[in-house]
Tab-separated table of N, CA and C in Angstrom:
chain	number	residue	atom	x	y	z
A	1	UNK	N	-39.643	8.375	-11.696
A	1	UNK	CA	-40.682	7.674	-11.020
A	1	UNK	C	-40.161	6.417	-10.363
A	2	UNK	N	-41.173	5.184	-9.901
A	2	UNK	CA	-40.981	4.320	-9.380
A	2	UNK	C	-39.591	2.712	-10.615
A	3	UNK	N	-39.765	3.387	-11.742
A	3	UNK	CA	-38.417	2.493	-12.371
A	3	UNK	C	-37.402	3.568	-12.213
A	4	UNK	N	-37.040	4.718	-12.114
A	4	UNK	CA	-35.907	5.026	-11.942
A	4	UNK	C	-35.383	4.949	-10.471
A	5	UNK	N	-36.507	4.922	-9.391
A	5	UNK	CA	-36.079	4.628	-8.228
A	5	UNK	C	-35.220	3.280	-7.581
A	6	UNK	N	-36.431	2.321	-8.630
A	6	UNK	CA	-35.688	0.615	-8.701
A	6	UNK	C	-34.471	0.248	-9.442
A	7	UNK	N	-33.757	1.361	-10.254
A	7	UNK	CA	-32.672	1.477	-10.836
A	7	UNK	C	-31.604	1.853	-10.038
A	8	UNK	N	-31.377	2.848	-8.786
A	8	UNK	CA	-31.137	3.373	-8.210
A	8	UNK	C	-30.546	2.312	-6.861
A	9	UNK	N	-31.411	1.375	-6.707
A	9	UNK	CA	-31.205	0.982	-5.582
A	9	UNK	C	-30.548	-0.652	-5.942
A	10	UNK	N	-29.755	-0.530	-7.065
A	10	UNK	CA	-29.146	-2.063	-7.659
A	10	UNK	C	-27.622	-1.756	-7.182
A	11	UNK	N	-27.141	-1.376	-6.951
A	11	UNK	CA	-25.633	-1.335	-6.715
A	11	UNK	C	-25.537	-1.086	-5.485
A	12	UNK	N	-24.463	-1.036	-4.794
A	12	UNK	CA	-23.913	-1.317	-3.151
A	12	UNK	C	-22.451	-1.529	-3.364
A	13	UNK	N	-21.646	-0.645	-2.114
A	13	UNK	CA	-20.444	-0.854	-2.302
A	13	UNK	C	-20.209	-1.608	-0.751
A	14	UNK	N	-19.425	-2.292	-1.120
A	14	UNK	CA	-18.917	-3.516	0.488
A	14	UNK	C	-17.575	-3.364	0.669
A	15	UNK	N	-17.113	-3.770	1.810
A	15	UNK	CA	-15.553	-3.882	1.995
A	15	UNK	C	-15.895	-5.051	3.132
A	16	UNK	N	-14.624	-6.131	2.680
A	16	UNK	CA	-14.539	-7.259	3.311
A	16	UNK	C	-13.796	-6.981	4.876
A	17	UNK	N	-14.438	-8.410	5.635
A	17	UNK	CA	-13.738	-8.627	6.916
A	17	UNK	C	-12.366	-9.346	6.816
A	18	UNK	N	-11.724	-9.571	8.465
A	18	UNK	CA	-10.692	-10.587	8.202
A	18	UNK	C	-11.571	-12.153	8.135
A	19	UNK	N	-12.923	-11.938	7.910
A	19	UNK	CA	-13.393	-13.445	8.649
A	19	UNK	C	-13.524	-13.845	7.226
A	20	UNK	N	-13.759	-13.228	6.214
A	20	UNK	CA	-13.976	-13.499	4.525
A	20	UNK	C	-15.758	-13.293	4.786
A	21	UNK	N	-16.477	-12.197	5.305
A	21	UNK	CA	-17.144	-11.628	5.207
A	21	UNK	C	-17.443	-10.131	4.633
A	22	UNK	N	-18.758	-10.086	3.751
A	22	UNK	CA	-18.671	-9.048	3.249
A	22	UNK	C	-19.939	-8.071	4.168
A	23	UNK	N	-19.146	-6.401	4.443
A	23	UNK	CA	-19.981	-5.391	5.568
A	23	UNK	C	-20.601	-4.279	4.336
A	24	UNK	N	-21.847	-3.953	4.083
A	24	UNK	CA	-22.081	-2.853	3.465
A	24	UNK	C	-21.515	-1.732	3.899
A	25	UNK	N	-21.072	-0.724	2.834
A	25	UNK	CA	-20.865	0.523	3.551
A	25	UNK	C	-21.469	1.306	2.622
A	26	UNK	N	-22.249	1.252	1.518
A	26	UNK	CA	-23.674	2.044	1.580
A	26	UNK	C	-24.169	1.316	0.262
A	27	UNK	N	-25.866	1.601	0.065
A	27	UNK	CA	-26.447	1.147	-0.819
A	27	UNK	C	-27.180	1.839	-1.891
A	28	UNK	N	-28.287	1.626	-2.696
A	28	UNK	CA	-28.755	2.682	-3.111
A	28	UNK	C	-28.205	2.735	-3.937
A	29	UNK	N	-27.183	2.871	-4.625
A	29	UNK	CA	-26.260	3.676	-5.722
A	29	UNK	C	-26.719	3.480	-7.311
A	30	UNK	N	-26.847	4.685	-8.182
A	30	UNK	CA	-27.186	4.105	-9.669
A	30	UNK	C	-25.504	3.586	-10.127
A	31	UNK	N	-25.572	3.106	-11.157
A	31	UNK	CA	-24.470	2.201	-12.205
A	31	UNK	C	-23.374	3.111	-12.218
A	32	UNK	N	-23.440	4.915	-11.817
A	32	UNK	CA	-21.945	5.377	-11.734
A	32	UNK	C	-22.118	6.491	-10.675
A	33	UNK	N	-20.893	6.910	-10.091
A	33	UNK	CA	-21.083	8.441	-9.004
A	33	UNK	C	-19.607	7.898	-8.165
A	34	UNK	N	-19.785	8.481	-7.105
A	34	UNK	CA	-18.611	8.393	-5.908
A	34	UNK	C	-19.269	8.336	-5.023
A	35	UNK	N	-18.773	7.747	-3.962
A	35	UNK	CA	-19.342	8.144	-2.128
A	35	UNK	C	-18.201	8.459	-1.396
A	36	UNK	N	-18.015	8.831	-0.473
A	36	UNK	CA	-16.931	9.004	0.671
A	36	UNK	C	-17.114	8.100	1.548
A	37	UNK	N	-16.202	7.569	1.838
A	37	UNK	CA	-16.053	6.284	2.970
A	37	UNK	C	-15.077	7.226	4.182
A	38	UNK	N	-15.530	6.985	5.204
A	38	UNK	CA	-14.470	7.025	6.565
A	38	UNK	C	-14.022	5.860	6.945
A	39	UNK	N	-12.731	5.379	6.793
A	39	UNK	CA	-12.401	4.123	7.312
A	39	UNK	C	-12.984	4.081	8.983
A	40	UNK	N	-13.749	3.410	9.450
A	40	UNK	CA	-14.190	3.505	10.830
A	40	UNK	C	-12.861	3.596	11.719
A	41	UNK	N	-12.698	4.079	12.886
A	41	UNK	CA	-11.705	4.004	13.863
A	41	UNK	C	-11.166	2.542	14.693
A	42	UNK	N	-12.481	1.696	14.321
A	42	UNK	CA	-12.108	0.414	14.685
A	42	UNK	C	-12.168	-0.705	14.103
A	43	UNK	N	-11.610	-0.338	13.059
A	43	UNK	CA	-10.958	-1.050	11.685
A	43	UNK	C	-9.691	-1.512	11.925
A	44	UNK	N	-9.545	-2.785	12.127
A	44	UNK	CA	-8.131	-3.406	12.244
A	44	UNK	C	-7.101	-3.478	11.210
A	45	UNK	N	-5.832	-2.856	11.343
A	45	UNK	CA	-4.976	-3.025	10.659
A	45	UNK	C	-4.720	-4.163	10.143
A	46	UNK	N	-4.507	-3.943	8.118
A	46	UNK	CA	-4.818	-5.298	7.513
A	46	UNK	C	-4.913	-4.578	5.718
A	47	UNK	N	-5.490	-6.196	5.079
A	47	UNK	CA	-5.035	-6.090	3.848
A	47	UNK	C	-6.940	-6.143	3.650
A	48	UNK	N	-7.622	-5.510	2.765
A	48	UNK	CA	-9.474	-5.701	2.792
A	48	UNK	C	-9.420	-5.278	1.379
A	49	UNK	N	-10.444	-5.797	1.300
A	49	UNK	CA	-10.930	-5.597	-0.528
A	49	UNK	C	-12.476	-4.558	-0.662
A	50	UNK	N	-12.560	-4.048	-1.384
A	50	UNK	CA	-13.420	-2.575	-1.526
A	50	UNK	C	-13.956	-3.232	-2.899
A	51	UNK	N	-15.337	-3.600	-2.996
A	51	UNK	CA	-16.280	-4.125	-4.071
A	51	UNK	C	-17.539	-3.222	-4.647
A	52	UNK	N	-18.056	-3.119	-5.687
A	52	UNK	CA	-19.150	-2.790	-6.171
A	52	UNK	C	-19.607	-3.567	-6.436
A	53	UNK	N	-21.024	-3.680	-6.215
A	53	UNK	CA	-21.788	-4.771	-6.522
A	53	UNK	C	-22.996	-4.817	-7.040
A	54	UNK	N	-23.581	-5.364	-8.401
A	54	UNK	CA	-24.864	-4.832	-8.918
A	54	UNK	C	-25.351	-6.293	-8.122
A	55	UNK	N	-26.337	-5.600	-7.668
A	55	UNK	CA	-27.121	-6.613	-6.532
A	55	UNK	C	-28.541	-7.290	-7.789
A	56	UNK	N	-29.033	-6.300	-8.736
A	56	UNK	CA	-29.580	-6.957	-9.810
A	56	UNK	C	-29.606	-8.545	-10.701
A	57	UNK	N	-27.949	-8.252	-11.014
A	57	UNK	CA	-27.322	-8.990	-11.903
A	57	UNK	C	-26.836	-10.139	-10.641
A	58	UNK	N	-26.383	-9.940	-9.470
A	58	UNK	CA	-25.297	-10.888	-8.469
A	58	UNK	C	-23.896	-10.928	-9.045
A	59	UNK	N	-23.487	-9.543	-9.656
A	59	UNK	CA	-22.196	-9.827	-10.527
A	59	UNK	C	-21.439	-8.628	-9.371
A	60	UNK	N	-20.034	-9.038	-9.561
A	60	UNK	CA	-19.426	-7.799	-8.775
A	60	UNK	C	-18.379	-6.848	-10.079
A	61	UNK	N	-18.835	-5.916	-9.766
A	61	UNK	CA	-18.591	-5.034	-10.885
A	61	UNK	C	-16.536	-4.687	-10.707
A	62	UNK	N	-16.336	-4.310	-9.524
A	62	UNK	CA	-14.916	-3.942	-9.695
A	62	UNK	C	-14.394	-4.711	-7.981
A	63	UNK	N	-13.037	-4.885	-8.156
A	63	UNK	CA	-13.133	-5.003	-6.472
A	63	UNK	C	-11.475	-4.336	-6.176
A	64	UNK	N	-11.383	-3.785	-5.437
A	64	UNK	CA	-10.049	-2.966	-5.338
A	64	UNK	C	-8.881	-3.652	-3.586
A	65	UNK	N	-8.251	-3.040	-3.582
A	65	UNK	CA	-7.509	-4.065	-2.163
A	65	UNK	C	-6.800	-2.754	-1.517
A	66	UNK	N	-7.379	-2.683	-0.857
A	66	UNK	CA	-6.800	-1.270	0.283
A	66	UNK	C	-5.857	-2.208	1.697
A	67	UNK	N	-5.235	-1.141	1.955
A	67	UNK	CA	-4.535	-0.877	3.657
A	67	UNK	C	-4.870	-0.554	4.140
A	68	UNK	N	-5.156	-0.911	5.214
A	68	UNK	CA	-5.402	0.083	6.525
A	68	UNK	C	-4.314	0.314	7.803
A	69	UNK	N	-3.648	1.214	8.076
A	69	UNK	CA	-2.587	0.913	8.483
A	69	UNK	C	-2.646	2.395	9.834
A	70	UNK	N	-2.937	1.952	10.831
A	70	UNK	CA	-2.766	3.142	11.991
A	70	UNK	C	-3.837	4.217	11.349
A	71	UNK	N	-3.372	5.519	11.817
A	71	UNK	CA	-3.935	6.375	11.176
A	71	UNK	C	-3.083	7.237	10.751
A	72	UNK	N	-2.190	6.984	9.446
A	72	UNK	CA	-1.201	7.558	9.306
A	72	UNK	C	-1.526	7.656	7.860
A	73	UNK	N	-1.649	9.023	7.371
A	73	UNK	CA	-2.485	9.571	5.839
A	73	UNK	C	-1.194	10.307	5.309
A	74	UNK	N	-0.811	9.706	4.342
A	74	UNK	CA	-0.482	10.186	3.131
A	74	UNK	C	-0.304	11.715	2.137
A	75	UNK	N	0.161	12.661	2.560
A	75	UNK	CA	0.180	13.578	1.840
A	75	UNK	C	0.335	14.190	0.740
A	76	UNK	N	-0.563	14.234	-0.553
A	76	UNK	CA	-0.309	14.756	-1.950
A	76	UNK	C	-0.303	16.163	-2.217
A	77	UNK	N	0.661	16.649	-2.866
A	77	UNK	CA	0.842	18.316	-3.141
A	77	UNK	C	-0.061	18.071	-4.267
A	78	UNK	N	-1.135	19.238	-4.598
A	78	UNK	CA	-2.205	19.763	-5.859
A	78	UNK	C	-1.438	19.070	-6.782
A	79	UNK	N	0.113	19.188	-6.894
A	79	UNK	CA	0.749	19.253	-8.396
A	79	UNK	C	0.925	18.016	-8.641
A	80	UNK	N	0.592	16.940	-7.741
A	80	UNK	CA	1.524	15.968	-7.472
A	80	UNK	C	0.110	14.931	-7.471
A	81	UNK	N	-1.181	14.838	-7.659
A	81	UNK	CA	-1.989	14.149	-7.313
A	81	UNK	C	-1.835	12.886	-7.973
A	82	UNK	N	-1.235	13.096	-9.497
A	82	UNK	CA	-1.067	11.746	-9.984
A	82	UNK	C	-0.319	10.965	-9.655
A	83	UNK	N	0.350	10.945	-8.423
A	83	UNK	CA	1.430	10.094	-8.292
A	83	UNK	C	1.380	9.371	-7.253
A	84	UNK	N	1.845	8.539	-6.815
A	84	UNK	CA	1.869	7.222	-6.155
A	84	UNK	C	2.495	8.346	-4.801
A	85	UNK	N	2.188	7.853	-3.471
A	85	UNK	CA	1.279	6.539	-2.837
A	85	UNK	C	-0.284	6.850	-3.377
A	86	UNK	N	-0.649	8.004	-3.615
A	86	UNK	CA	-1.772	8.920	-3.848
A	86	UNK	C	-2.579	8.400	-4.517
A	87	UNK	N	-1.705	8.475	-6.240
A	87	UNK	CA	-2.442	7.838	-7.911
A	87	UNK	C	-2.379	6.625	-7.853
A	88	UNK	N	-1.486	5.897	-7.261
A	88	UNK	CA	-1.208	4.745	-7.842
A	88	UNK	C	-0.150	4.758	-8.956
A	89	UNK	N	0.397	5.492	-9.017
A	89	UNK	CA	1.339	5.635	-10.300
A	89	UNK	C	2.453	5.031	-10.176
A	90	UNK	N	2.995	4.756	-11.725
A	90	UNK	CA	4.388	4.009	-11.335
A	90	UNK	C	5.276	4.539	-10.997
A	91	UNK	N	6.244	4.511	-9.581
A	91	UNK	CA	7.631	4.988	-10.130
A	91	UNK	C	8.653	4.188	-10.472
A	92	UNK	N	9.891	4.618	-10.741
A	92	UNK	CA	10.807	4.096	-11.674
A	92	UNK	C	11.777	3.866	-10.440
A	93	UNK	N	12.457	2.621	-10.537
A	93	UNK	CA	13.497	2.078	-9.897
A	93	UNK	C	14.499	3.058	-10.226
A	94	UNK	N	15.734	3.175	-9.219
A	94	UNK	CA	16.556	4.702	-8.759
A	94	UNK	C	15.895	6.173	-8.592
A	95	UNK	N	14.601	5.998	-8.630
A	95	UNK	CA	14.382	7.404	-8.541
A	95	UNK	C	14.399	7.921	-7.367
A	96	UNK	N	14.459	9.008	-7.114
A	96	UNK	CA	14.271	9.304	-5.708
A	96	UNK	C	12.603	10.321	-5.558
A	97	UNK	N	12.040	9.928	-4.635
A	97	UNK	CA	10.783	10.858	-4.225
A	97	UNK	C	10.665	10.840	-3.075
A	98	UNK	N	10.216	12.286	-2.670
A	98	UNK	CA	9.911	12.439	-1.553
A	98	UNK	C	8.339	11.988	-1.173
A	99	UNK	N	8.214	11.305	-0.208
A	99	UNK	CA	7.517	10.844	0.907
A	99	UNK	C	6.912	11.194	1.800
A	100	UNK	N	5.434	12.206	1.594
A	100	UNK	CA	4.864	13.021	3.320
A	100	UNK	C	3.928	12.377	3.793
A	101	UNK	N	3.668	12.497	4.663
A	101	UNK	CA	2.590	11.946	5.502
A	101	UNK	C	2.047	12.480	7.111
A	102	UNK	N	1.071	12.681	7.721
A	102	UNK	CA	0.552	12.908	8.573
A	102	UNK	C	0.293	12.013	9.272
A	103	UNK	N	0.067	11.866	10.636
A	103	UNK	CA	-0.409	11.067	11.689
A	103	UNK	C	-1.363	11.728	12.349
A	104	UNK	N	-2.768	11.621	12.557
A	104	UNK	CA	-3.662	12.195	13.322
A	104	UNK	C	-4.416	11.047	14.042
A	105	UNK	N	-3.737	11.911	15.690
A	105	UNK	CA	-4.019	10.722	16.564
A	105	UNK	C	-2.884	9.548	17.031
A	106	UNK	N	-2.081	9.481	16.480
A	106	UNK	CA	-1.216	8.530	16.693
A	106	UNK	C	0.148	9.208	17.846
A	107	UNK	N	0.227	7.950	18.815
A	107	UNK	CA	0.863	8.275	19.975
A	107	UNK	C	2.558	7.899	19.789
A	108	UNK	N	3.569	8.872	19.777
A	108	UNK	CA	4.856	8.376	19.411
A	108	UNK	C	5.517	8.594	18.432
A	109	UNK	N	6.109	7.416	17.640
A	109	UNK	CA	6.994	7.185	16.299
A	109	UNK	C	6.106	6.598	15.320
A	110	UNK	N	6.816	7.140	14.211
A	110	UNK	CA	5.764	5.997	13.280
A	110	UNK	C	7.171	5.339	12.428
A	111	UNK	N	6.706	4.259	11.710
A	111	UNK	CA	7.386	3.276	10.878
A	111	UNK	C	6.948	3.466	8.847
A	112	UNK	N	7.795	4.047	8.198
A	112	UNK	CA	7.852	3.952	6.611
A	112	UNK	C	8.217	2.804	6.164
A	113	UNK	N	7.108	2.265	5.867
A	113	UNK	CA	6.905	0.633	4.887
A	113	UNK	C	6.923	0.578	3.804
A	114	UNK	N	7.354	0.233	3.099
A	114	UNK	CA	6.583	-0.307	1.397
A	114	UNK	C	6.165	-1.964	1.358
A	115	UNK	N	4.584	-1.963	0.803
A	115	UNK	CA	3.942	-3.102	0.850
A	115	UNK	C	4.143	-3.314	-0.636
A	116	UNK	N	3.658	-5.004	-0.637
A	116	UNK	CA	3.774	-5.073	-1.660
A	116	UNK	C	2.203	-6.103	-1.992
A	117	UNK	N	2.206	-6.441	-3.000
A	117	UNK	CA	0.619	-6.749	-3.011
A	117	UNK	C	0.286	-8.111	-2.517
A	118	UNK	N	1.208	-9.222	-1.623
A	118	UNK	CA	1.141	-9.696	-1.365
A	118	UNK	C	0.786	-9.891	-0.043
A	119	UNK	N	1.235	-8.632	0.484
A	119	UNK	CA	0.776	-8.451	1.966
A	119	UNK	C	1.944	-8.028	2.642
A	120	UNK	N	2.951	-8.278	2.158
A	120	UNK	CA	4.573	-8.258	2.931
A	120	UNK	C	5.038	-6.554	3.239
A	121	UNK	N	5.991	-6.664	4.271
A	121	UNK	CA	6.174	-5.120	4.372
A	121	UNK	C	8.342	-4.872	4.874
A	122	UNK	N	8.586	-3.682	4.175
A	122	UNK	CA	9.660	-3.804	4.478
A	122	UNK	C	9.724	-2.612	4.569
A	123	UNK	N	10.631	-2.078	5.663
A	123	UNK	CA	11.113	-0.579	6.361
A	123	UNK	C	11.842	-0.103	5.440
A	124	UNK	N	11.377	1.342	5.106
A	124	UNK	CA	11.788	2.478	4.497
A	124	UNK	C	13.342	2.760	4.624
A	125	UNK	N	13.851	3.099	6.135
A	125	UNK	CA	14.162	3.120	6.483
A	125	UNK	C	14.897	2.187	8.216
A	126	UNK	N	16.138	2.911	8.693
A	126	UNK	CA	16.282	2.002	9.717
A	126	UNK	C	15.463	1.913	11.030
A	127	UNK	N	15.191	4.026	11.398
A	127	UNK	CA	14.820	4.117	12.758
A	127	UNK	C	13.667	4.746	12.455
A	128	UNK	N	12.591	5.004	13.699
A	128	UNK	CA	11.857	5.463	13.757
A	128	UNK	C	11.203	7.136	13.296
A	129	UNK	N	10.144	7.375	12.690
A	129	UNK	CA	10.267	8.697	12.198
A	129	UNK	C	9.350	9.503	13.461
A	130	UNK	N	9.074	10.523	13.480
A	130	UNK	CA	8.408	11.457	14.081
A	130	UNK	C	6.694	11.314	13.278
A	131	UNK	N	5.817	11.906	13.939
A	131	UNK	CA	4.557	11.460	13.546
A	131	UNK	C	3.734	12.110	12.337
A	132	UNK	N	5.049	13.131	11.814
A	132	UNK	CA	4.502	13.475	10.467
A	132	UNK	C	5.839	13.992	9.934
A	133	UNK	N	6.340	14.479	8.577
A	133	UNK	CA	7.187	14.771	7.936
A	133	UNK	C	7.253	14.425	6.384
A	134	UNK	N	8.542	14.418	6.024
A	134	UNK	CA	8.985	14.140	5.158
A	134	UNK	C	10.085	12.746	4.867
A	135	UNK	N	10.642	12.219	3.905
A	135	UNK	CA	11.282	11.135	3.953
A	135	UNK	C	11.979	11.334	2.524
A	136	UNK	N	13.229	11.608	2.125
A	136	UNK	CA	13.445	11.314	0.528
A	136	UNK	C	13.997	9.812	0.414
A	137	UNK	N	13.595	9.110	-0.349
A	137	UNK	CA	13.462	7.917	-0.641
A	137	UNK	C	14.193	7.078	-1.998
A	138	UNK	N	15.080	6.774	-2.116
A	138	UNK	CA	15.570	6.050	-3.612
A	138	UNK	C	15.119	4.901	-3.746
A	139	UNK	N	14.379	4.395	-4.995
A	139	UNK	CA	13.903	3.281	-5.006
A	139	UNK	C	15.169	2.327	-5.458
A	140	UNK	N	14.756	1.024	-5.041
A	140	UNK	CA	15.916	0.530	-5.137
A	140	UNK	C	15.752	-0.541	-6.901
């Protein structure tokens, strides 16, 4: 009924601007679930923070820090979902992993970065890659 509806409509997930403004990107939500976000196409490349927010309480429940970087997506094999860039998972200094990724839409070469949570970025490699592939990688 009308209290489970008013339950329903306490949470909201936001993602910040570069201006230190916060944009809804949907509302409504009860206390747990998922939504799908499309990063919009005219989303500037950058460092943004991804929030839940019980609009009830004025508390922010989690807040996470995404990239947005071209449109260059990341490829996880089924077997492989737990693992970083994907999971977030750790890897281990000397290891080597391979690296896929897609470009949809993107005109040219692309550039293999590793960020770090500060914002900083350093090349994978020396030269330019092709707009999708592979990369084997040793961490250093």
């Amino acid at each position: 009924g009308d209290a489970h509806r008013a339950h329903d409509t306490t949470f909201m997930i936001e993602v910040s601007s570069k201006h230190g403004f916060w944009r809804q990107i949907c509302g409504g939500l009860s206390d747990e679930g998922s939504h799908e976000w499309r990063v919009p196409r005219r989303q500037h490349q950058g460092t943004y923070l991804l929030r839940v927010r019980n609009l009830s309480a004025q508390v922010v429940s989690q807040t996470v820090s995404i990239t947005v970087r071209d449109e260059v997506a990341f490829e996880c094999p089924a077997e492989g979902r737990g693992e970083g860039p994907c999971g977030g998972h750790f890897w281990s200094a000397g290891e080597i992993r391979t690296v896929r990724w897609a470009c949809h839409g993107c005109v040219g070469k692309v550039q293999l970065c590793v960020g770090s949570q500060s914002g900083s970025w350093d090349a994978l490699c020396e030269s330019e890659l092709e707009g999708g592939g592979g990369f084997a990688w040793e961490l250093p």
